[in-house]
XYZ file of C-alpha atoms in Angstrom:
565
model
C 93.862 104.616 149.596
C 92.033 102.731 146.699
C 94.113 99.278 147.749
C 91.894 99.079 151.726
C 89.165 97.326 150.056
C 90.836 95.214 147.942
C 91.325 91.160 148.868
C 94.157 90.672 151.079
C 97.208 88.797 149.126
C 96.525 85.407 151.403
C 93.119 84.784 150.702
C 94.751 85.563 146.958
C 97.394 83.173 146.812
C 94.957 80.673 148.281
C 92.054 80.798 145.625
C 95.053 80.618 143.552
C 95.464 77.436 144.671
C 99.614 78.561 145.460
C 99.242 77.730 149.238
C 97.237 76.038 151.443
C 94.779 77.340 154.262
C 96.928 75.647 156.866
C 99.840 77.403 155.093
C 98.804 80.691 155.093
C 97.566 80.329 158.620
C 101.194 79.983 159.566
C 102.408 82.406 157.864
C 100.809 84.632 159.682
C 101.525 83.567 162.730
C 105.315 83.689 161.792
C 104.052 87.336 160.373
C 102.617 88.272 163.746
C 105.965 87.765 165.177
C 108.674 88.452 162.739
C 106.625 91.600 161.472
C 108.188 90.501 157.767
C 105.635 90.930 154.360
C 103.455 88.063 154.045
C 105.070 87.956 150.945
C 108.629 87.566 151.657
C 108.017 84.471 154.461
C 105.912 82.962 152.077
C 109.033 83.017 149.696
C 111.785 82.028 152.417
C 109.523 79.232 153.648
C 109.753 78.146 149.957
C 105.805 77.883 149.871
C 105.723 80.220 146.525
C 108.502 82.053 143.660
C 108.887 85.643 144.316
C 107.147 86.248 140.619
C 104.409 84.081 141.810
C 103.739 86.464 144.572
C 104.650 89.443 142.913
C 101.758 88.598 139.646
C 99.455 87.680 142.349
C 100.086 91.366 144.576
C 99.651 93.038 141.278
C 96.141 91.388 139.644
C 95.695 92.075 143.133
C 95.510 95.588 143.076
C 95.081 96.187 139.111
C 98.480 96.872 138.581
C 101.212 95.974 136.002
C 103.638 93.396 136.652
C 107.390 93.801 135.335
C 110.321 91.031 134.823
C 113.083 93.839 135.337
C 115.427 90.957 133.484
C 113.638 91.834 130.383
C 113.717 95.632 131.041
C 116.286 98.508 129.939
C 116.303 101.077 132.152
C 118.134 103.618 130.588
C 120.485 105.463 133.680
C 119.115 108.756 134.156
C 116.033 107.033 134.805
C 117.706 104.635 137.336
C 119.053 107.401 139.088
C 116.111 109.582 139.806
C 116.467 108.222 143.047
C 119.094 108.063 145.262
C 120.437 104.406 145.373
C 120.146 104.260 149.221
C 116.468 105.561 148.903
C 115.961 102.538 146.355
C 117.988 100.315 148.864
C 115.795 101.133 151.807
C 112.338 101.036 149.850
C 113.467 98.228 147.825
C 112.021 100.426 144.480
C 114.091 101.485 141.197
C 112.497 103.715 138.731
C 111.974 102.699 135.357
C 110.085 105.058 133.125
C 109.104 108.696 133.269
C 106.314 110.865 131.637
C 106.575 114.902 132.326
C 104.063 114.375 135.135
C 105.253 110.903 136.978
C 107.619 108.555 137.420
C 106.953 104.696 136.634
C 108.534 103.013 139.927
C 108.729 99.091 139.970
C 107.878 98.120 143.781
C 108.670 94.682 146.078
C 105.317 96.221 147.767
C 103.239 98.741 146.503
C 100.987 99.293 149.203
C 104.203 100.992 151.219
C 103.194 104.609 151.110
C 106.235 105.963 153.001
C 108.187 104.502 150.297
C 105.974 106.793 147.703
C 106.247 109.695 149.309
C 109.858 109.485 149.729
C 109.826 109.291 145.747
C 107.654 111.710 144.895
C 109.635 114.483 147.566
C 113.161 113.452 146.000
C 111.511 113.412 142.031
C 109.182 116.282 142.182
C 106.782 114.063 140.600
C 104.032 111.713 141.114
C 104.140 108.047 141.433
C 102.637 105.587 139.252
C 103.477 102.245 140.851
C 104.094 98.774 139.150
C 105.472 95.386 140.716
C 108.760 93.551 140.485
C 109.859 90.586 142.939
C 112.211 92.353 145.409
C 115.345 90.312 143.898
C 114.707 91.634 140.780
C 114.704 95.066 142.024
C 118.104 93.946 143.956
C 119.994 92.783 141.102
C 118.350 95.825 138.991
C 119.814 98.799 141.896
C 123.156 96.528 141.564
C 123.408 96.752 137.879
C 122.700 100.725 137.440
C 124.179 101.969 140.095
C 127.395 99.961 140.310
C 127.568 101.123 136.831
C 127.421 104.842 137.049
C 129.560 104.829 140.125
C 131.445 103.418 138.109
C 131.536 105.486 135.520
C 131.561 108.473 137.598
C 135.074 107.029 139.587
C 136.846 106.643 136.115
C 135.483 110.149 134.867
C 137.562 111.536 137.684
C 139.794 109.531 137.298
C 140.487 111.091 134.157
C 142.700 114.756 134.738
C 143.108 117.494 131.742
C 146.348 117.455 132.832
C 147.419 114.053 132.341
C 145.670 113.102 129.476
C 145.823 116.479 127.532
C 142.767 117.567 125.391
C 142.536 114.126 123.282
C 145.015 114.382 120.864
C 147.328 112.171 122.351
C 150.008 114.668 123.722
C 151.935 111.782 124.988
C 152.639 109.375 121.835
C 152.227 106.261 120.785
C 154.504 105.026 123.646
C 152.702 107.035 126.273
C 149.505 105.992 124.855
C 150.228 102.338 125.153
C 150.965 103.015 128.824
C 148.232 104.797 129.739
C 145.529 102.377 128.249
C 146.741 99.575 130.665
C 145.692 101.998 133.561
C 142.969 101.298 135.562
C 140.491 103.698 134.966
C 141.161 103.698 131.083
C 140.622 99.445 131.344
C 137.411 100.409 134.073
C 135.600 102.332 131.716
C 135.631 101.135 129.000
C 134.978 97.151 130.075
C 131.970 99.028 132.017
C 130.394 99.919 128.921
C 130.934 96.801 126.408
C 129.417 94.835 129.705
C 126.225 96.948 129.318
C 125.806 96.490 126.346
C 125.709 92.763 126.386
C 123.086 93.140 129.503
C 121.139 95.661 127.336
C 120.938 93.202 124.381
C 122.868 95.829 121.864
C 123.640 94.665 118.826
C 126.458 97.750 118.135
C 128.714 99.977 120.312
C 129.413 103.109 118.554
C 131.981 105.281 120.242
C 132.100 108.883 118.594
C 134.814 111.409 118.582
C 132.674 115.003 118.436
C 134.492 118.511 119.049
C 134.374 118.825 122.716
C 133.222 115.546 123.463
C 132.992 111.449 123.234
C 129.578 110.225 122.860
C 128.863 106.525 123.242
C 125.980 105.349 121.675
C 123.999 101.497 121.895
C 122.153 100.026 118.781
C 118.899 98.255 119.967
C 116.180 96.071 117.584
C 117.654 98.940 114.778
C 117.730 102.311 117.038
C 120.413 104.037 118.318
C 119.986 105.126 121.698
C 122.744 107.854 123.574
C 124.311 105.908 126.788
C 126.889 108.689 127.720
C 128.869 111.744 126.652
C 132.486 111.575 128.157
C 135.406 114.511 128.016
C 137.222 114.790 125.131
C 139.927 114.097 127.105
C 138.705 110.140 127.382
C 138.971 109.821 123.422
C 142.752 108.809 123.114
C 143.176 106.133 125.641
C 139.885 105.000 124.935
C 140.305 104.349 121.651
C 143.653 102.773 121.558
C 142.263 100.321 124.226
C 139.595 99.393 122.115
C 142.169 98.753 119.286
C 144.804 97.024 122.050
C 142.006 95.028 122.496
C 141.267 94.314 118.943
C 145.046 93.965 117.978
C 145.134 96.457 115.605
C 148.099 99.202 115.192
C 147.056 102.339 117.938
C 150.038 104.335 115.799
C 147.776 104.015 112.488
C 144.851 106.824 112.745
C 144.244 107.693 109.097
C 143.627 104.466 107.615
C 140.638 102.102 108.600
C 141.363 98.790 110.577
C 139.410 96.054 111.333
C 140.042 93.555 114.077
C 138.416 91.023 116.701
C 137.792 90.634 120.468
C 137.236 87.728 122.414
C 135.224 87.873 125.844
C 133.505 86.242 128.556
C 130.436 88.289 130.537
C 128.676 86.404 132.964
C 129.588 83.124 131.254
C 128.348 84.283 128.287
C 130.778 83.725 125.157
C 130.632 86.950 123.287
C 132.780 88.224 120.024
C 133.284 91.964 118.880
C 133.447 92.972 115.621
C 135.616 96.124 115.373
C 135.949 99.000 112.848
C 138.168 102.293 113.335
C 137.343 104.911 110.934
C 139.301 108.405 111.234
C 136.499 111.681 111.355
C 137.510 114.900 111.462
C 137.305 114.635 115.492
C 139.556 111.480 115.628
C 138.870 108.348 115.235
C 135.243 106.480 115.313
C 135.192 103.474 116.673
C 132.361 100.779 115.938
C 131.818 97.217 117.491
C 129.386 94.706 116.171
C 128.270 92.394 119.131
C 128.273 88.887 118.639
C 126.484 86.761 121.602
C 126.647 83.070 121.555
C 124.936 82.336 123.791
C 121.939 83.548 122.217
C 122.567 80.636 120.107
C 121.282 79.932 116.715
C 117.962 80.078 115.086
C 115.657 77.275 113.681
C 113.953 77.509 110.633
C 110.806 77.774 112.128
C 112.061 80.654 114.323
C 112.960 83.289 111.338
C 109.288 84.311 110.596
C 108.286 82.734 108.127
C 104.630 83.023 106.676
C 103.461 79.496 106.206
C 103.381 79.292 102.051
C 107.079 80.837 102.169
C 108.239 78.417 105.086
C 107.248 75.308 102.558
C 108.691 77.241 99.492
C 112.066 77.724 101.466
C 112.128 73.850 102.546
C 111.388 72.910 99.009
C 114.670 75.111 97.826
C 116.951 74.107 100.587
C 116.198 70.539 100.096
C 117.119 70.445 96.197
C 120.701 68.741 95.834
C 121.989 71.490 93.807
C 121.912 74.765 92.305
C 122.094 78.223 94.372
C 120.062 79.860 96.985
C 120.820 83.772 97.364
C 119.466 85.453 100.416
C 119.182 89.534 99.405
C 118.829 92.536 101.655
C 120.644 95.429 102.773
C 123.801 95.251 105.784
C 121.787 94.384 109.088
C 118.247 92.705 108.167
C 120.025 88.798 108.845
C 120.648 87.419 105.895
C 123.748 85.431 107.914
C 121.079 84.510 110.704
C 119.176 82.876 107.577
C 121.892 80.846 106.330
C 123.227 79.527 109.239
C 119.683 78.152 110.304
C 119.729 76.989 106.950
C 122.797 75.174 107.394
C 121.943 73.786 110.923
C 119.233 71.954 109.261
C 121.226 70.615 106.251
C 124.080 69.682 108.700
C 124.349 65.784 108.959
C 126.954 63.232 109.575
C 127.099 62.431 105.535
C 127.442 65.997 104.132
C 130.723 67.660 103.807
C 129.815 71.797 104.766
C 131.877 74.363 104.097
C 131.370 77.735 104.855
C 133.756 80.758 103.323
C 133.416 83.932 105.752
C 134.159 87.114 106.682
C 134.325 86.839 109.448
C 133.341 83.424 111.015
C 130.012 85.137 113.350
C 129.515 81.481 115.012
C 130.929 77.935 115.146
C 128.467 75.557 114.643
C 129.895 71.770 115.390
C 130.219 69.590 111.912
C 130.747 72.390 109.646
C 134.122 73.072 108.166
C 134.257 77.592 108.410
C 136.701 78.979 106.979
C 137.824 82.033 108.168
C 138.906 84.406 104.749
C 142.095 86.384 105.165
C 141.921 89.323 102.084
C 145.569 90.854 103.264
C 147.029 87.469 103.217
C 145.500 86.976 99.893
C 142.437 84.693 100.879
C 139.400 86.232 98.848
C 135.911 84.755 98.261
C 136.851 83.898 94.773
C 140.087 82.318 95.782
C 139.120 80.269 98.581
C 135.773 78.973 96.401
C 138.195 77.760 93.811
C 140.205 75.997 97.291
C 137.136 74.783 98.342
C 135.920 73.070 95.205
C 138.786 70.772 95.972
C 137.331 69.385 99.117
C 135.016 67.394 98.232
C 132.101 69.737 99.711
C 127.898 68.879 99.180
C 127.209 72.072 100.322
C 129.010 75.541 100.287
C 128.105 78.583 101.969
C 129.829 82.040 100.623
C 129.443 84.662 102.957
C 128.665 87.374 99.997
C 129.267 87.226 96.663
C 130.574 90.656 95.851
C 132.215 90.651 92.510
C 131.587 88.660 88.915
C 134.863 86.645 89.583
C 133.138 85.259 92.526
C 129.481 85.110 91.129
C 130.793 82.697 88.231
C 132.290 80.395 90.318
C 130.124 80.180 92.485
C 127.181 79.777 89.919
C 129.777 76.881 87.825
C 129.756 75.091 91.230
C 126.017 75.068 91.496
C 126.354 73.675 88.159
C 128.355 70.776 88.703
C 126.076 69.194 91.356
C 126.646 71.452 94.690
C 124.073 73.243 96.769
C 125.664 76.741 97.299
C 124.199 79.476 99.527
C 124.936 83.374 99.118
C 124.002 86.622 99.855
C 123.740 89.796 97.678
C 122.857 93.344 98.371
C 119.610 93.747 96.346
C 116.442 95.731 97.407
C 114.350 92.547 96.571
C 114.139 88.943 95.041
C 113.810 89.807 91.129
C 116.987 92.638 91.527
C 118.876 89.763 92.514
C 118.743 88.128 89.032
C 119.782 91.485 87.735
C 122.732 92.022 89.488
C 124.099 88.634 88.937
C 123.540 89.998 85.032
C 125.301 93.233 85.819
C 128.484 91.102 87.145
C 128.620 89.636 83.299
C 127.464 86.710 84.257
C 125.619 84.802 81.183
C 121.883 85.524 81.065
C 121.837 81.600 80.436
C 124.353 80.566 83.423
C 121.892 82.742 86.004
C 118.744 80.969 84.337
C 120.258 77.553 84.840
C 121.584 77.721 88.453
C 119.661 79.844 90.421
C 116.988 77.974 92.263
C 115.091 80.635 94.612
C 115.728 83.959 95.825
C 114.609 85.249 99.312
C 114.425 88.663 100.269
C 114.145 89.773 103.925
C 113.965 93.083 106.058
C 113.911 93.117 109.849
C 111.109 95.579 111.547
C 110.801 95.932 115.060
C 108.073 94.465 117.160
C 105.039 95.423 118.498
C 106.047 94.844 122.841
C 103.614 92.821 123.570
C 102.781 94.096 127.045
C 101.370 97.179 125.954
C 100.414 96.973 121.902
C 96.794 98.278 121.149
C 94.849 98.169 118.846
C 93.962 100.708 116.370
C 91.165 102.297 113.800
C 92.809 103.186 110.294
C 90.934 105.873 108.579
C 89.345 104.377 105.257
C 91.770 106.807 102.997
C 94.710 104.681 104.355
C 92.640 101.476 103.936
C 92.166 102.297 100.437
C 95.535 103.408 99.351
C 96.787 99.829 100.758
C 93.942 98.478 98.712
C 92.346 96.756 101.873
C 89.439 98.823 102.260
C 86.702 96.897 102.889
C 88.199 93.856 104.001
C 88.301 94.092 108.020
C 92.113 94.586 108.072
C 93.099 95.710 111.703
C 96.108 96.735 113.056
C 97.953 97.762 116.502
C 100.054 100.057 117.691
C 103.076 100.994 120.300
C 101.791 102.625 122.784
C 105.359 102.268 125.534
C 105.510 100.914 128.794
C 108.617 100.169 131.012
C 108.857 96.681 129.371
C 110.008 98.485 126.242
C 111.742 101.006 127.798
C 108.370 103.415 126.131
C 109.457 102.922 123.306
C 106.612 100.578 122.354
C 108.654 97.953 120.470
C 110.274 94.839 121.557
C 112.508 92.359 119.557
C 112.742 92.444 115.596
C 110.554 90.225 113.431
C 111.452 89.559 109.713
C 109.875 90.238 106.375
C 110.115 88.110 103.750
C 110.214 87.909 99.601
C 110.359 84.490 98.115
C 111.351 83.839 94.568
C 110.698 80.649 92.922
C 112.526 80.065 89.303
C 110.121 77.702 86.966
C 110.816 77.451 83.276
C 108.557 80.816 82.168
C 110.888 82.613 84.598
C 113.785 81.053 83.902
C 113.313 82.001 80.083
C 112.481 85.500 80.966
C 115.834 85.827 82.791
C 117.567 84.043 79.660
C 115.881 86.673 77.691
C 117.368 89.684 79.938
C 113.174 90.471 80.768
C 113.172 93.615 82.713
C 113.178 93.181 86.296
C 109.409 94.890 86.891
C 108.111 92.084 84.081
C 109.805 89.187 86.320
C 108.127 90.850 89.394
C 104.846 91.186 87.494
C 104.784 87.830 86.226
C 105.865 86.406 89.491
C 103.121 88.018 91.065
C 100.768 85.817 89.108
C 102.556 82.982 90.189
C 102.057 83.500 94.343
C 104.857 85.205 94.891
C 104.174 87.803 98.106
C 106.028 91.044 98.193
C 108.332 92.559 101.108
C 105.029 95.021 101.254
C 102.371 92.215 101.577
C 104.103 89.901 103.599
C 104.963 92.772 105.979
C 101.322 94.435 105.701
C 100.398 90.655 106.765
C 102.148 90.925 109.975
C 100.833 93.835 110.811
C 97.085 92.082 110.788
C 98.935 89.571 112.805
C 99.619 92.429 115.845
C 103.175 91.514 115.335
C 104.059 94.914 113.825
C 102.859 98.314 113.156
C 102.639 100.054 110.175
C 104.670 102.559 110.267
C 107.236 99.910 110.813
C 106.521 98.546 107.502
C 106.343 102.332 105.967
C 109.612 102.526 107.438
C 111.484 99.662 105.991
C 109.852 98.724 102.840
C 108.470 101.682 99.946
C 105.130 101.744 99.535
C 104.363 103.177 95.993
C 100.414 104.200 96.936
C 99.742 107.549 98.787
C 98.844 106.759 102.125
């Protein structure tokens, strides 16, 4: 093989300058006795990390190296191989093409362990190296999971449970979801989710079938299609769970779960939503321990990082933050109001629902069935004294007039509207009868965001645009390059890693503020803002694709483009 004339991983890890001569010496004696890898004494002794040796064995021998704790391998990868081959060979598969399979190896060089693979796959090997606890903890998490999965799944009889329409009743229903199996399942696949960094759990009723689905950075991805016969006591665990009614199956419900995963704090969001195949049932994932973002960590381009601490800093008048449902306006506020919050402010936040505590900020949690709306607890809140107030959305005129009165009378206040960008913001406000002369008066900035995914960074590259796309993005001529996802096992080949935001910031001065007074349309307030520095969703986004931090058809994607590419 290619790897004979290579430099053995020793003399490696000693021009590394990771051991010592004398150390490596006796390693191999111990080597020469125990008949163990190099590698793994070296790590027992406590000499080197297992990553240390693992990057070294791989610039060794030109391959790639993978930190499995930052990989999703979807399962029918994982289980291309038989979990006692993967034991034994200390290997778990992690990507396929139609030719080969991508298998992450504690040692590459064992060829036994290849051609074990590629007789059980059918298809070549393409090795690349993991530290063997990785690989450990990796064959623990899939495979415990399927078997898992697999147990309840048979668990689960057409006799008992009926075809999914809940032969049983509400009474037999609320029986059956305290079984095992029904409990089993569906704690196995909330858990994944939070491992697999999934921002949604959709579970969908279909004819003859439950499919489970994962949101990742904005995709959908399939996990698992269940019987039909799973769809009853699933769902009224889920809303057991949630504490929501499991007799009610026509009318939507929202509720709330609370849980601990490996000592992670996490909160679930939950909607039920009848279909004609029963009920859908959604979960937004909450993580805490992710914990909250700086401003410096939202993206910002440098000219709109100063124009947003200029805003935020002003002791009154209103900030909106505009986009459509999932591109982080929340994430934007609360960084905004984690640095604002200080021992001689009075916060107060008016939610629904409360995503995160943050200490020295008075949340309040808003209760619509009880009679707690936005408008009614702003008018509440007034009351208490408050510097700054944050209102989760501002979705009627009854709420934007408040709102804007209180931004008038000397408080910061911080919003969010559903606007395609900055200058539509000023429009709607107009559209909820507010006074042209109010809006003019109180408003302060608008920012507009959008989240794209990102370019993984482990296997971006870069690439030429034909001059007929330079031109219709009017760069031709100007060296603008670009990258883009090529996949890898890192990104689960998908070629994108993480989101990154794009930003629209709005600045009100007095020419704008008199055009808004004036009811100006909202393309002359774009036009003339234009003039003034302001940088679109489109060039701010086109910008960081010349960074490598996107691609473009990322930014096609999420923003319009009027010019023909």
């Amino acid at each position: 093989m290619y790897f004979r004339d290579r430099k053995r991983l020793g003399l490696l890890l000693v021009e590394a300058g990771l051991i010592s001569g004398e150390q490596l010496a006796a390693a191999l004696e111990n080597h020469g006795q125990t008949r163990q890898r190099l590698g793994k004494i070296l790590v027992n002794q406590g000499l080197v990390g297992g990553n240390g040796v693992s990057k070294v064995l791989a610039r060794q021998l030109g391959l790639d190296y993978l930190d499995l704790e930052q990989v999703v391998i979807p399962g029918e990868i994982a289980r291309l191989v038989p979990e006692a081959m993967a034991q034994w060979h200390k290997v778990i598969p992690v990507g396929r093409t139609a030719e080969k399979v991508i298998l992450a190896m504690a040692d590459p060089l064992d060829v036994f362990a290849m051609d074990d693979v590629r007789l059980v796959t059918g298809l070549d090997v393409e090795p690349v190296v993991a530290t063997e606890d990785g690989i450990e903890e990796a064959i623990a998490r899939y495979f415990a999971f399927q078997e898992s999965v697999e147990e309840i799944i048979r668990d689960f009889r057409q006799e008992r449970f009926g075809d999914g329409d809940d032969p049983l009743g509400v009474e037999g229903l609320r029986a059956m979801v305290e079984d095992a199996p029904v409990v089993k399942f569906v704690n196995s696949f909330i858990i994944r989710a939070v491992l697999n960094r999934a921002s949604d759990i959709h579970v969908e009723p279909g004819e003859k079938e439950v499919r489970v689905r994962y949101r990742i950075d904005g995709r959908l991805f399939d996990l698992m299609q269940s019987p039909k016969a799973m769809q009853a006591p699933v769902v009224s665990r889920l809303k057991i769970m949630a504490g929501l009614d499991i007799a009610e199956r026509r009318l939507p419900q929202d509720g709330r779960i609370k849980l601990k995963i490996e000592n992670k704090e996490v909160d679930l969001r939950v909607s039920t939503m009848s279909t004609i195949f029963g009920e859908k049932v959604v979960l937004r994932i909450l993580d805490k321990s992710r914990g909250l973002l700086t401003l410096g960590e939202l993206g910002l381009s440098e000219e709109n990082y100063r124009n947003f601490q200029r805003i935020i800093h002003k002791p009154h008048g209103l900030l909106l933050v505009t986009g459509p449902t999932g591109s982080g306006k929340t994430t934007t506020l609360y960084a905004v109001l984690n640095h604002l919050n200080a021992p001689e402010k009075n916060l107060i936040t008016l939610e629904d629902p409360v995503e995160y505590t943050l200490a020295g900020v008075n949340q309040v949690q808003l209760n619509t069935k009880a009679g707690l709306s936005f408008a009614g607890g702003l008018r509440s809140v007034l009351r208490q004294d408050p510097d700054i107030i944050m209102v989760g959305e501002i979705r009627d005129g009854e709420t934007a007039r408040i709102a804007i009165q209180s931004a008038m009378t000397g408080h910061q206040v911080l919003s969010t509207l559903h606007t395609n960008n900055a200058a539509s913001a000023l429009a709607r406000l107009l559209d909820m009868g507010i006074e042209p002369f109010l809006v003019a008066s109180s408003v302060i900035g608008v920012m507009a965001q959008r989240l794209v995914r990102s370019l993984c960074p482990n296997c971006k590259e870069p690439v030429e645009l034909s001059s007929g796309i330079l031109a219709g993005m009017g760069l031709e001529g100007t060296g603008f390059k670009a990258c883009r996802a090529r996949g890898c096992p890192l990104c689960n080949h998908t070629g994108y890693k993480g989101r990154v935001a794009l930003h629209e910031m709005l600045l009100l001065d007095n020419e704008l503020r008199e055009l808004v007074n004036n009811k100006a349309p909202t393309g002359l307030v774009e036009e003339i803002a234009g003039k003034k520095g302001l940088k679109s969703l489109k060039q701010d986004g086109i910008s960081k694709v010349a960074q490598g931090l996107t691609s473009l058809e990322e930014i096609m994607g999420a923003v319009y483009i009027e010019e023909s590419l």
